[in-house]
Amino acid sequence: MDTDREQLAGVKVLLVDDHRDSADSMAWLLQSFGCEAHARFDASSALADVEALRPDVVFLDIRLPDMSGIELCRRLRAIPSLEPVVLVAVTGATDDRTQAGIRDAGFDHALTKPVELTEVLSVLREAAAP
């Protein structure tokens, strides 16, 4: 764990999930690993804050109340200053249509709910690697 804390210190993470308890809990947990983690609960808030937050990694729930995570991914990919950001789809949907949408939108990774901490840490370690 200390190695993770050293490696992940300062990694900026944005969590976008309409389930507030999940997003806040994950942000708190990632902060305990040294990440700078922020939670937003809808796509509009994420879009409004993303350039100021300058995240290294964004975890996007696919089913958001105001816009799908797939559409939000497309919009984030269209912002030139966010080119290096790692976008991670988080979904409980395993149907072919959703999975194809995730692939086509430009996500770097897709995690299936319930997400394991080991999967999250693996994505963050990859993003933190020089």
Tab-separated table of N, CA and C in Angstrom:
chain	number	residue	atom	x	y	z
A	1	MET	N	0.814	-1.196	0.000
A	1	MET	CA	0.000	0.000	0.000
A	1	MET	C	0.856	1.259	0.000
A	2	ASP	N	1.970	1.240	0.731
A	2	ASP	CA	2.835	2.418	0.747
A	2	ASP	C	3.395	2.694	-0.639
A	3	THR	N	3.704	1.622	-1.377
A	3	THR	CA	4.198	1.792	-2.738
A	3	THR	C	3.128	2.453	-3.599
A	4	ASP	N	1.872	2.011	-3.454
A	4	ASP	CA	0.768	2.636	-4.197
A	4	ASP	C	0.651	4.103	-3.822
A	5	ARG	N	0.742	4.393	-2.544
A	5	ARG	CA	0.615	5.780	-2.089
A	5	ARG	C	1.708	6.645	-2.701
A	6	GLU	N	2.917	6.137	-2.750
A	6	GLU	CA	4.018	6.882	-3.366
A	6	GLU	C	3.789	7.055	-4.859
A	7	GLN	N	3.391	6.001	-5.528
A	7	GLN	CA	3.202	6.049	-6.976
A	7	GLN	C	2.002	6.897	-7.376
A	8	LEU	N	0.953	6.889	-6.574
A	8	LEU	CA	-0.288	7.566	-6.945
A	8	LEU	C	-0.402	8.981	-6.369
A	9	ALA	N	0.559	9.390	-5.570
A	9	ALA	CA	0.517	10.720	-4.964
A	9	ALA	C	0.408	11.785	-6.046
A	10	GLY	N	-0.618	12.608	-5.929
A	10	GLY	CA	-0.806	13.712	-6.865
A	10	GLY	C	-1.554	13.375	-8.136
A	11	VAL	N	-1.888	12.097	-8.365
A	11	VAL	CA	-2.681	11.753	-9.549
A	11	VAL	C	-4.060	12.390	-9.370
A	12	LYS	N	-4.484	13.144	-10.373
A	12	LYS	CA	-5.773	13.845	-10.310
A	12	LYS	C	-6.860	12.978	-10.935
A	13	VAL	N	-7.911	12.766	-10.148
A	13	VAL	CA	-8.987	11.872	-10.564
A	13	VAL	C	-10.325	12.604	-10.465
A	14	LEU	N	-11.134	12.452	-11.495
A	14	LEU	CA	-12.502	12.939	-11.481
A	14	LEU	C	-13.424	11.729	-11.576
A	15	LEU	N	-14.336	11.619	-10.619
A	15	LEU	CA	-15.326	10.543	-10.601
A	15	LEU	C	-16.683	11.153	-10.937
A	16	VAL	N	-17.335	10.633	-11.970
A	16	VAL	CA	-18.635	11.158	-12.374
A	16	VAL	C	-19.655	10.028	-12.242
A	17	ASP	N	-20.510	10.172	-11.221
A	17	ASP	CA	-21.493	9.127	-10.923
A	17	ASP	C	-22.663	9.772	-10.199
A	18	ASP	N	-23.879	9.487	-10.630
A	18	ASP	CA	-25.044	10.077	-9.986
A	18	ASP	C	-25.370	9.425	-8.647
A	19	HIS	N	-24.733	8.349	-8.335
A	19	HIS	CA	-24.898	7.725	-7.018
A	19	HIS	C	-23.885	8.395	-6.084
A	20	ARG	N	-24.355	9.394	-5.371
A	20	ARG	CA	-23.477	10.263	-4.565
A	20	ARG	C	-22.643	9.496	-3.550
A	21	ASP	N	-23.240	8.549	-2.859
A	21	ASP	CA	-22.490	7.806	-1.845
A	21	ASP	C	-21.325	7.044	-2.471
A	22	SER	N	-21.567	6.426	-3.618
A	22	SER	CA	-20.502	5.692	-4.298
A	22	SER	C	-19.378	6.619	-4.743
A	23	ALA	N	-19.750	7.729	-5.358
A	23	ALA	CA	-18.747	8.673	-5.854
A	23	ALA	C	-17.951	9.284	-4.709
A	24	ASP	N	-18.640	9.709	-3.668
A	24	ASP	CA	-17.947	10.306	-2.526
A	24	ASP	C	-17.053	9.290	-1.813
A	25	SER	N	-17.543	8.070	-1.661
A	25	SER	CA	-16.748	7.025	-1.005
A	25	SER	C	-15.499	6.699	-1.802
A	26	MET	N	-15.651	6.585	-3.106
A	26	MET	CA	-14.486	6.282	-3.940
A	26	MET	C	-13.500	7.444	-3.922
A	27	ALA	N	-13.994	8.680	-3.949
A	27	ALA	CA	-13.102	9.846	-3.876
A	27	ALA	C	-12.323	9.822	-2.572
A	28	TRP	N	-13.004	9.560	-1.481
A	28	TRP	CA	-12.344	9.488	-0.177
A	28	TRP	C	-11.292	8.388	-0.162
A	29	LEU	N	-11.638	7.217	-0.696
A	29	LEU	CA	-10.703	6.095	-0.732
A	29	LEU	C	-9.467	6.433	-1.571
A	30	LEU	N	-9.684	7.040	-2.733
A	30	LEU	CA	-8.545	7.396	-3.589
A	30	LEU	C	-7.684	8.475	-2.942
A	31	GLN	N	-8.301	9.366	-2.193
A	31	GLN	CA	-7.521	10.366	-1.456
A	31	GLN	C	-6.624	9.688	-0.426
A	32	SER	N	-7.082	8.593	0.156
A	32	SER	CA	-6.257	7.871	1.127
A	32	SER	C	-5.040	7.230	0.459
A	33	PHE	N	-5.101	7.063	-0.860
A	33	PHE	CA	-3.962	6.561	-1.622
A	33	PHE	C	-3.100	7.697	-2.163
A	34	GLY	N	-3.415	8.925	-1.794
A	34	GLY	CA	-2.615	10.075	-2.207
A	34	GLY	C	-3.103	10.779	-3.455
A	35	CYS	N	-4.202	10.295	-4.040
A	35	CYS	CA	-4.750	10.939	-5.234
A	35	CYS	C	-5.456	12.239	-4.849
A	36	GLU	N	-5.537	13.128	-5.804
A	36	GLU	CA	-6.389	14.314	-5.678
A	36	GLU	C	-7.685	13.944	-6.391
A	37	ALA	N	-8.686	13.539	-5.624
A	37	ALA	CA	-9.915	12.996	-6.209
A	37	ALA	C	-11.105	13.913	-5.955
A	38	HIS	N	-11.907	14.084	-7.000
A	38	HIS	CA	-13.097	14.935	-6.945
A	38	HIS	C	-14.282	14.165	-7.501
A	39	ALA	N	-15.445	14.352	-6.898
A	39	ALA	CA	-16.664	13.693	-7.366
A	39	ALA	C	-17.624	14.727	-7.944
A	40	ARG	N	-18.233	14.371	-9.055
A	40	ARG	CA	-19.317	15.154	-9.634
A	40	ARG	C	-20.449	14.175	-9.894
A	41	PHE	N	-21.689	14.674	-9.824
A	41	PHE	CA	-22.836	13.774	-9.820
A	41	PHE	C	-23.675	13.832	-11.088
A	42	ASP	N	-23.244	14.609	-12.063
A	42	ASP	CA	-23.920	14.652	-13.357
A	42	ASP	C	-22.925	15.141	-14.406
A	43	ALA	N	-23.281	14.940	-15.647
A	43	ALA	CA	-22.393	15.295	-16.758
A	43	ALA	C	-22.176	16.801	-16.854
A	44	SER	N	-23.219	17.576	-16.610
A	44	SER	CA	-23.095	19.036	-16.714
A	44	SER	C	-22.061	19.589	-15.743
A	45	SER	N	-22.082	19.116	-14.510
A	45	SER	CA	-21.103	19.560	-13.515
A	45	SER	C	-19.694	19.130	-13.907
A	46	ALA	N	-19.591	17.926	-14.414
A	46	ALA	CA	-18.273	17.438	-14.845
A	46	ALA	C	-17.726	18.300	-15.978
A	47	LEU	N	-18.566	18.599	-16.965
A	47	LEU	CA	-18.132	19.448	-18.079
A	47	LEU	C	-17.757	20.852	-17.611
A	48	ALA	N	-18.514	21.385	-16.666
A	48	ALA	CA	-18.249	22.737	-16.175
A	48	ALA	C	-16.928	22.823	-15.417
A	49	ASP	N	-16.526	21.739	-14.768
A	49	ASP	CA	-15.355	21.777	-13.888
A	49	ASP	C	-14.107	21.089	-14.439
A	50	VAL	N	-14.242	20.327	-15.484
A	50	VAL	CA	-13.141	19.457	-15.914
A	50	VAL	C	-11.876	20.222	-16.306
A	51	GLU	N	-12.003	21.334	-16.987
A	51	GLU	CA	-10.792	22.053	-17.397
A	51	GLU	C	-10.084	22.677	-16.199
A	52	ALA	N	-10.818	23.131	-15.219
A	52	ALA	CA	-10.197	23.690	-14.014
A	52	ALA	C	-9.552	22.588	-13.176
A	53	LEU	N	-10.165	21.402	-13.138
A	53	LEU	CA	-9.627	20.299	-12.347
A	53	LEU	C	-8.431	19.627	-13.010
A	54	ARG	N	-8.397	19.632	-14.336
A	54	ARG	CA	-7.298	19.034	-15.111
A	54	ARG	C	-6.963	17.609	-14.649
A	55	PRO	N	-7.953	16.710	-14.677
A	55	PRO	CA	-7.705	15.354	-14.181
A	55	PRO	C	-6.772	14.564	-15.098
A	56	ASP	N	-6.075	13.613	-14.490
A	56	ASP	CA	-5.280	12.648	-15.245
A	56	ASP	C	-6.150	11.478	-15.673
A	57	VAL	N	-7.137	11.161	-14.828
A	57	VAL	CA	-8.038	10.033	-15.067
A	57	VAL	C	-9.468	10.467	-14.724
A	58	VAL	N	-10.420	10.073	-15.584
A	58	VAL	CA	-11.838	10.323	-15.317
A	58	VAL	C	-12.569	8.988	-15.374
A	59	PHE	N	-13.248	8.651	-14.278
A	59	PHE	CA	-14.103	7.479	-14.225
A	59	PHE	C	-15.530	7.959	-14.472
A	60	LEU	N	-16.167	7.466	-15.542
A	60	LEU	CA	-17.500	7.923	-15.945
A	60	LEU	C	-18.527	6.800	-15.842
A	61	ASP	N	-19.524	7.032	-15.023
A	61	ASP	CA	-20.670	6.134	-15.022
A	61	ASP	C	-21.357	6.305	-16.383
A	62	ILE	N	-21.791	5.232	-16.962
A	62	ILE	CA	-22.419	5.311	-18.287
A	62	ILE	C	-23.834	5.852	-18.208
A	63	ARG	N	-24.537	5.554	-17.131
A	63	ARG	CA	-25.925	6.011	-16.999
A	63	ARG	C	-25.981	7.190	-16.032
A	64	LEU	N	-26.001	8.378	-16.593
A	64	LEU	CA	-26.099	9.615	-15.825
A	64	LEU	C	-27.453	10.255	-16.107
A	65	PRO	N	-27.951	11.093	-15.205
A	65	PRO	CA	-29.306	11.631	-15.381
A	65	PRO	C	-29.459	12.632	-16.520
A	66	ASP	N	-28.411	13.375	-16.847
A	66	ASP	CA	-28.570	14.450	-17.831
A	66	ASP	C	-27.936	14.160	-19.187
A	67	MET	N	-27.090	13.161	-19.257
A	67	MET	CA	-26.402	12.825	-20.506
A	67	MET	C	-25.722	11.478	-20.270
A	68	SER	N	-25.631	10.660	-21.268
A	68	SER	CA	-24.971	9.374	-21.071
A	68	SER	C	-23.466	9.586	-20.897
A	69	GLY	N	-22.840	8.680	-20.200
A	69	GLY	CA	-21.387	8.718	-20.064
A	69	GLY	C	-20.696	8.575	-21.408
A	70	ILE	N	-21.346	7.903	-22.331
A	70	ILE	CA	-20.786	7.763	-23.678
A	70	ILE	C	-20.732	9.123	-24.368
A	71	GLU	N	-21.819	9.891	-24.286
A	71	GLU	CA	-21.817	11.236	-24.874
A	71	GLU	C	-20.840	12.143	-24.144
A	72	LEU	N	-20.773	12.029	-22.837
A	72	LEU	CA	-19.820	12.834	-22.070
A	72	LEU	C	-18.388	12.504	-22.486
A	73	CYS	N	-18.089	11.250	-22.710
A	73	CYS	CA	-16.766	10.857	-23.186
A	73	CYS	C	-16.450	11.539	-24.511
A	74	ARG	N	-17.390	11.516	-25.433
A	74	ARG	CA	-17.179	12.169	-26.739
A	74	ARG	C	-16.896	13.662	-26.567
A	75	ARG	N	-17.641	14.305	-25.688
A	75	ARG	CA	-17.442	15.745	-25.456
A	75	ARG	C	-16.084	16.025	-24.811
A	76	LEU	N	-15.690	15.175	-23.876
A	76	LEU	CA	-14.381	15.360	-23.247
A	76	LEU	C	-13.258	15.145	-24.251
A	77	ARG	N	-13.416	14.174	-25.122
A	77	ARG	CA	-12.397	13.909	-26.152
A	77	ARG	C	-12.275	15.087	-27.125
A	78	ALA	N	-13.303	15.894	-27.244
A	78	ALA	CA	-13.290	17.038	-28.165
A	78	ALA	C	-12.608	18.270	-27.562
A	79	ILE	N	-12.226	18.216	-26.296
A	79	ILE	CA	-11.553	19.347	-25.647
A	79	ILE	C	-10.045	19.150	-25.793
A	80	PRO	N	-9.386	19.967	-26.611
A	80	PRO	CA	-7.967	19.753	-26.894
A	80	PRO	C	-7.067	19.690	-25.659
A	81	SER	N	-7.329	20.495	-24.661
A	81	SER	CA	-6.462	20.510	-23.479
A	81	SER	C	-6.562	19.222	-22.658
A	82	LEU	N	-7.571	18.403	-22.938
A	82	LEU	CA	-7.757	17.154	-22.197
A	82	LEU	C	-7.238	15.941	-22.962
A	83	GLU	N	-6.496	16.174	-24.013
A	83	GLU	CA	-6.036	15.070	-24.855
A	83	GLU	C	-5.365	13.932	-24.074
A	84	PRO	N	-4.517	14.230	-23.089
A	84	PRO	CA	-3.843	13.104	-22.424
A	84	PRO	C	-4.668	12.387	-21.357
A	85	VAL	N	-5.883	12.853	-21.061
A	85	VAL	CA	-6.667	12.257	-19.984
A	85	VAL	C	-7.035	10.813	-20.311
A	86	VAL	N	-7.021	9.968	-19.272
A	86	VAL	CA	-7.438	8.572	-19.395
A	86	VAL	C	-8.909	8.512	-19.010
A	87	LEU	N	-9.743	8.036	-19.919
A	87	LEU	CA	-11.189	7.951	-19.666
A	87	LEU	C	-11.584	6.497	-19.441
A	88	VAL	N	-12.305	6.287	-18.339
A	88	VAL	CA	-12.684	4.936	-17.932
A	88	VAL	C	-14.198	4.848	-17.812
A	89	ALA	N	-14.804	3.973	-18.586
A	89	ALA	CA	-16.245	3.720	-18.488
A	89	ALA	C	-16.497	2.813	-17.294
A	90	VAL	N	-17.531	3.143	-16.528
A	90	VAL	CA	-17.939	2.316	-15.394
A	90	VAL	C	-19.421	2.020	-15.590
A	91	THR	N	-19.754	0.740	-15.704
A	91	THR	CA	-21.137	0.388	-16.005
A	91	THR	C	-21.491	-1.000	-15.497
A	92	GLY	N	-22.753	-1.163	-15.234
A	92	GLY	CA	-23.281	-2.480	-14.924
A	92	GLY	C	-23.859	-3.147	-16.165
A	93	ALA	N	-23.951	-2.376	-17.247
A	93	ALA	CA	-24.538	-2.890	-18.492
A	93	ALA	C	-23.504	-3.687	-19.276
A	94	THR	N	-23.848	-4.890	-19.620
A	94	THR	CA	-22.929	-5.739	-20.376
A	94	THR	C	-23.470	-6.082	-21.764
A	95	ASP	N	-24.585	-5.440	-22.147
A	95	ASP	CA	-25.169	-5.745	-23.450
A	95	ASP	C	-24.248	-5.267	-24.571
A	96	ASP	N	-24.383	-5.875	-25.732
A	96	ASP	CA	-23.509	-5.581	-26.875
A	96	ASP	C	-23.588	-4.124	-27.311
A	97	ARG	N	-24.780	-3.551	-27.292
A	97	ARG	CA	-24.954	-2.157	-27.739
A	97	ARG	C	-24.167	-1.192	-26.847
A	98	THR	N	-24.285	-1.365	-25.535
A	98	THR	CA	-23.551	-0.496	-24.609
A	98	THR	C	-22.053	-0.687	-24.770
A	99	GLN	N	-21.613	-1.926	-24.863
A	99	GLN	CA	-20.183	-2.199	-25.000
A	99	GLN	C	-19.630	-1.627	-26.308
A	100	ALA	N	-20.396	-1.692	-27.380
A	100	ALA	CA	-19.967	-1.106	-28.650
A	100	ALA	C	-19.888	0.414	-28.532
A	101	GLY	N	-20.865	1.015	-27.858
A	101	GLY	CA	-20.845	2.461	-27.644
A	101	GLY	C	-19.628	2.892	-26.847
A	102	ILE	N	-19.264	2.116	-25.849
A	102	ILE	CA	-18.074	2.409	-25.038
A	102	ILE	C	-16.822	2.373	-25.913
A	103	ARG	N	-16.698	1.346	-26.716
A	103	ARG	CA	-15.528	1.233	-27.609
A	103	ARG	C	-15.470	2.396	-28.600
A	104	ASP	N	-16.607	2.722	-29.195
A	104	ASP	CA	-16.652	3.752	-30.234
A	104	ASP	C	-16.459	5.168	-29.694
A	105	ALA	N	-16.797	5.402	-28.434
A	105	ALA	CA	-16.728	6.753	-27.861
A	105	ALA	C	-15.307	7.210	-27.576
A	106	GLY	N	-14.384	6.266	-27.439
A	106	GLY	CA	-12.999	6.647	-27.168
A	106	GLY	C	-12.534	6.418	-25.749
A	107	PHE	N	-13.222	5.574	-25.014
A	107	PHE	CA	-12.763	5.225	-23.673
A	107	PHE	C	-11.455	4.443	-23.760
A	108	ASP	N	-10.606	4.648	-22.768
A	108	ASP	CA	-9.348	3.899	-22.691
A	108	ASP	C	-9.539	2.562	-21.985
A	109	HIS	N	-10.488	2.519	-21.055
A	109	HIS	CA	-10.764	1.312	-20.270
A	109	HIS	C	-12.259	1.243	-20.007
A	110	ALA	N	-12.725	0.037	-19.712
A	110	ALA	CA	-14.112	-0.164	-19.280
A	110	ALA	C	-14.096	-1.112	-18.093
A	111	LEU	N	-14.751	-0.699	-17.016
A	111	LEU	CA	-14.863	-1.518	-15.816
A	111	LEU	C	-16.331	-1.831	-15.582
A	112	THR	N	-16.596	-3.056	-15.156
A	112	THR	CA	-17.956	-3.499	-14.904
A	112	THR	C	-18.252	-3.447	-13.411
A	113	LYS	N	-19.397	-2.851	-13.083
A	113	LYS	CA	-19.832	-2.782	-11.686
A	113	LYS	C	-20.246	-4.163	-11.213
A	114	PRO	N	-20.010	-4.501	-9.977
A	114	PRO	CA	-19.289	-3.713	-8.988
A	114	PRO	C	-17.790	-3.730	-9.296
A	115	VAL	N	-17.196	-2.563	-9.272
A	115	VAL	CA	-15.786	-2.413	-9.613
A	115	VAL	C	-14.929	-2.794	-8.417
A	116	GLU	N	-13.898	-3.562	-8.697
A	116	GLU	CA	-12.947	-3.963	-7.663
A	116	GLU	C	-11.884	-2.879	-7.505
A	117	LEU	N	-11.466	-2.632	-6.282
A	117	LEU	CA	-10.429	-1.646	-6.021
A	117	LEU	C	-9.150	-1.983	-6.776
A	118	THR	N	-8.838	-3.253	-6.911
A	118	THR	CA	-7.620	-3.644	-7.631
A	118	THR	C	-7.664	-3.170	-9.082
A	119	GLU	N	-8.856	-3.182	-9.689
A	119	GLU	CA	-8.997	-2.700	-11.069
A	119	GLU	C	-8.768	-1.197	-11.146
A	120	VAL	N	-9.338	-0.459	-10.203
A	120	VAL	CA	-9.174	0.992	-10.162
A	120	VAL	C	-7.708	1.341	-9.970
A	121	LEU	N	-7.058	0.685	-9.021
A	121	LEU	CA	-5.646	0.964	-8.756
A	121	LEU	C	-4.766	0.611	-9.953
A	122	SER	N	-5.112	-0.430	-10.668
A	122	SER	CA	-4.359	-0.806	-11.866
A	122	SER	C	-4.418	0.301	-12.917
A	123	VAL	N	-5.608	0.851	-13.138
A	123	VAL	CA	-5.768	1.950	-14.095
A	123	VAL	C	-4.973	3.168	-13.631
A	124	LEU	N	-5.045	3.462	-12.340
A	124	LEU	CA	-4.329	4.632	-11.813
A	124	LEU	C	-2.817	4.452	-11.883
A	125	ARG	N	-2.326	3.250	-11.593
A	125	ARG	CA	-0.876	2.989	-11.713
A	125	ARG	C	-0.414	3.197	-13.157
A	126	GLU	N	-1.209	2.712	-14.090
A	126	GLU	CA	-0.869	2.879	-15.513
A	126	GLU	C	-0.811	4.363	-15.874
A	127	ALA	N	-1.777	5.135	-15.393
A	127	ALA	CA	-1.815	6.571	-15.693
A	127	ALA	C	-0.658	7.307	-15.029
A	128	ALA	N	-0.196	6.820	-13.881
A	128	ALA	CA	0.878	7.482	-13.134
A	128	ALA	C	2.268	7.117	-13.655
A	129	ALA	N	2.334	6.048	-14.428
A	129	ALA	CA	3.645	5.586	-14.924
A	129	ALA	C	4.261	6.641	-15.837
A	130	PRO	N	5.577	6.825	-15.687
A	130	PRO	CA	6.256	7.834	-16.536
A	130	PRO	C	6.279	7.461	-18.006
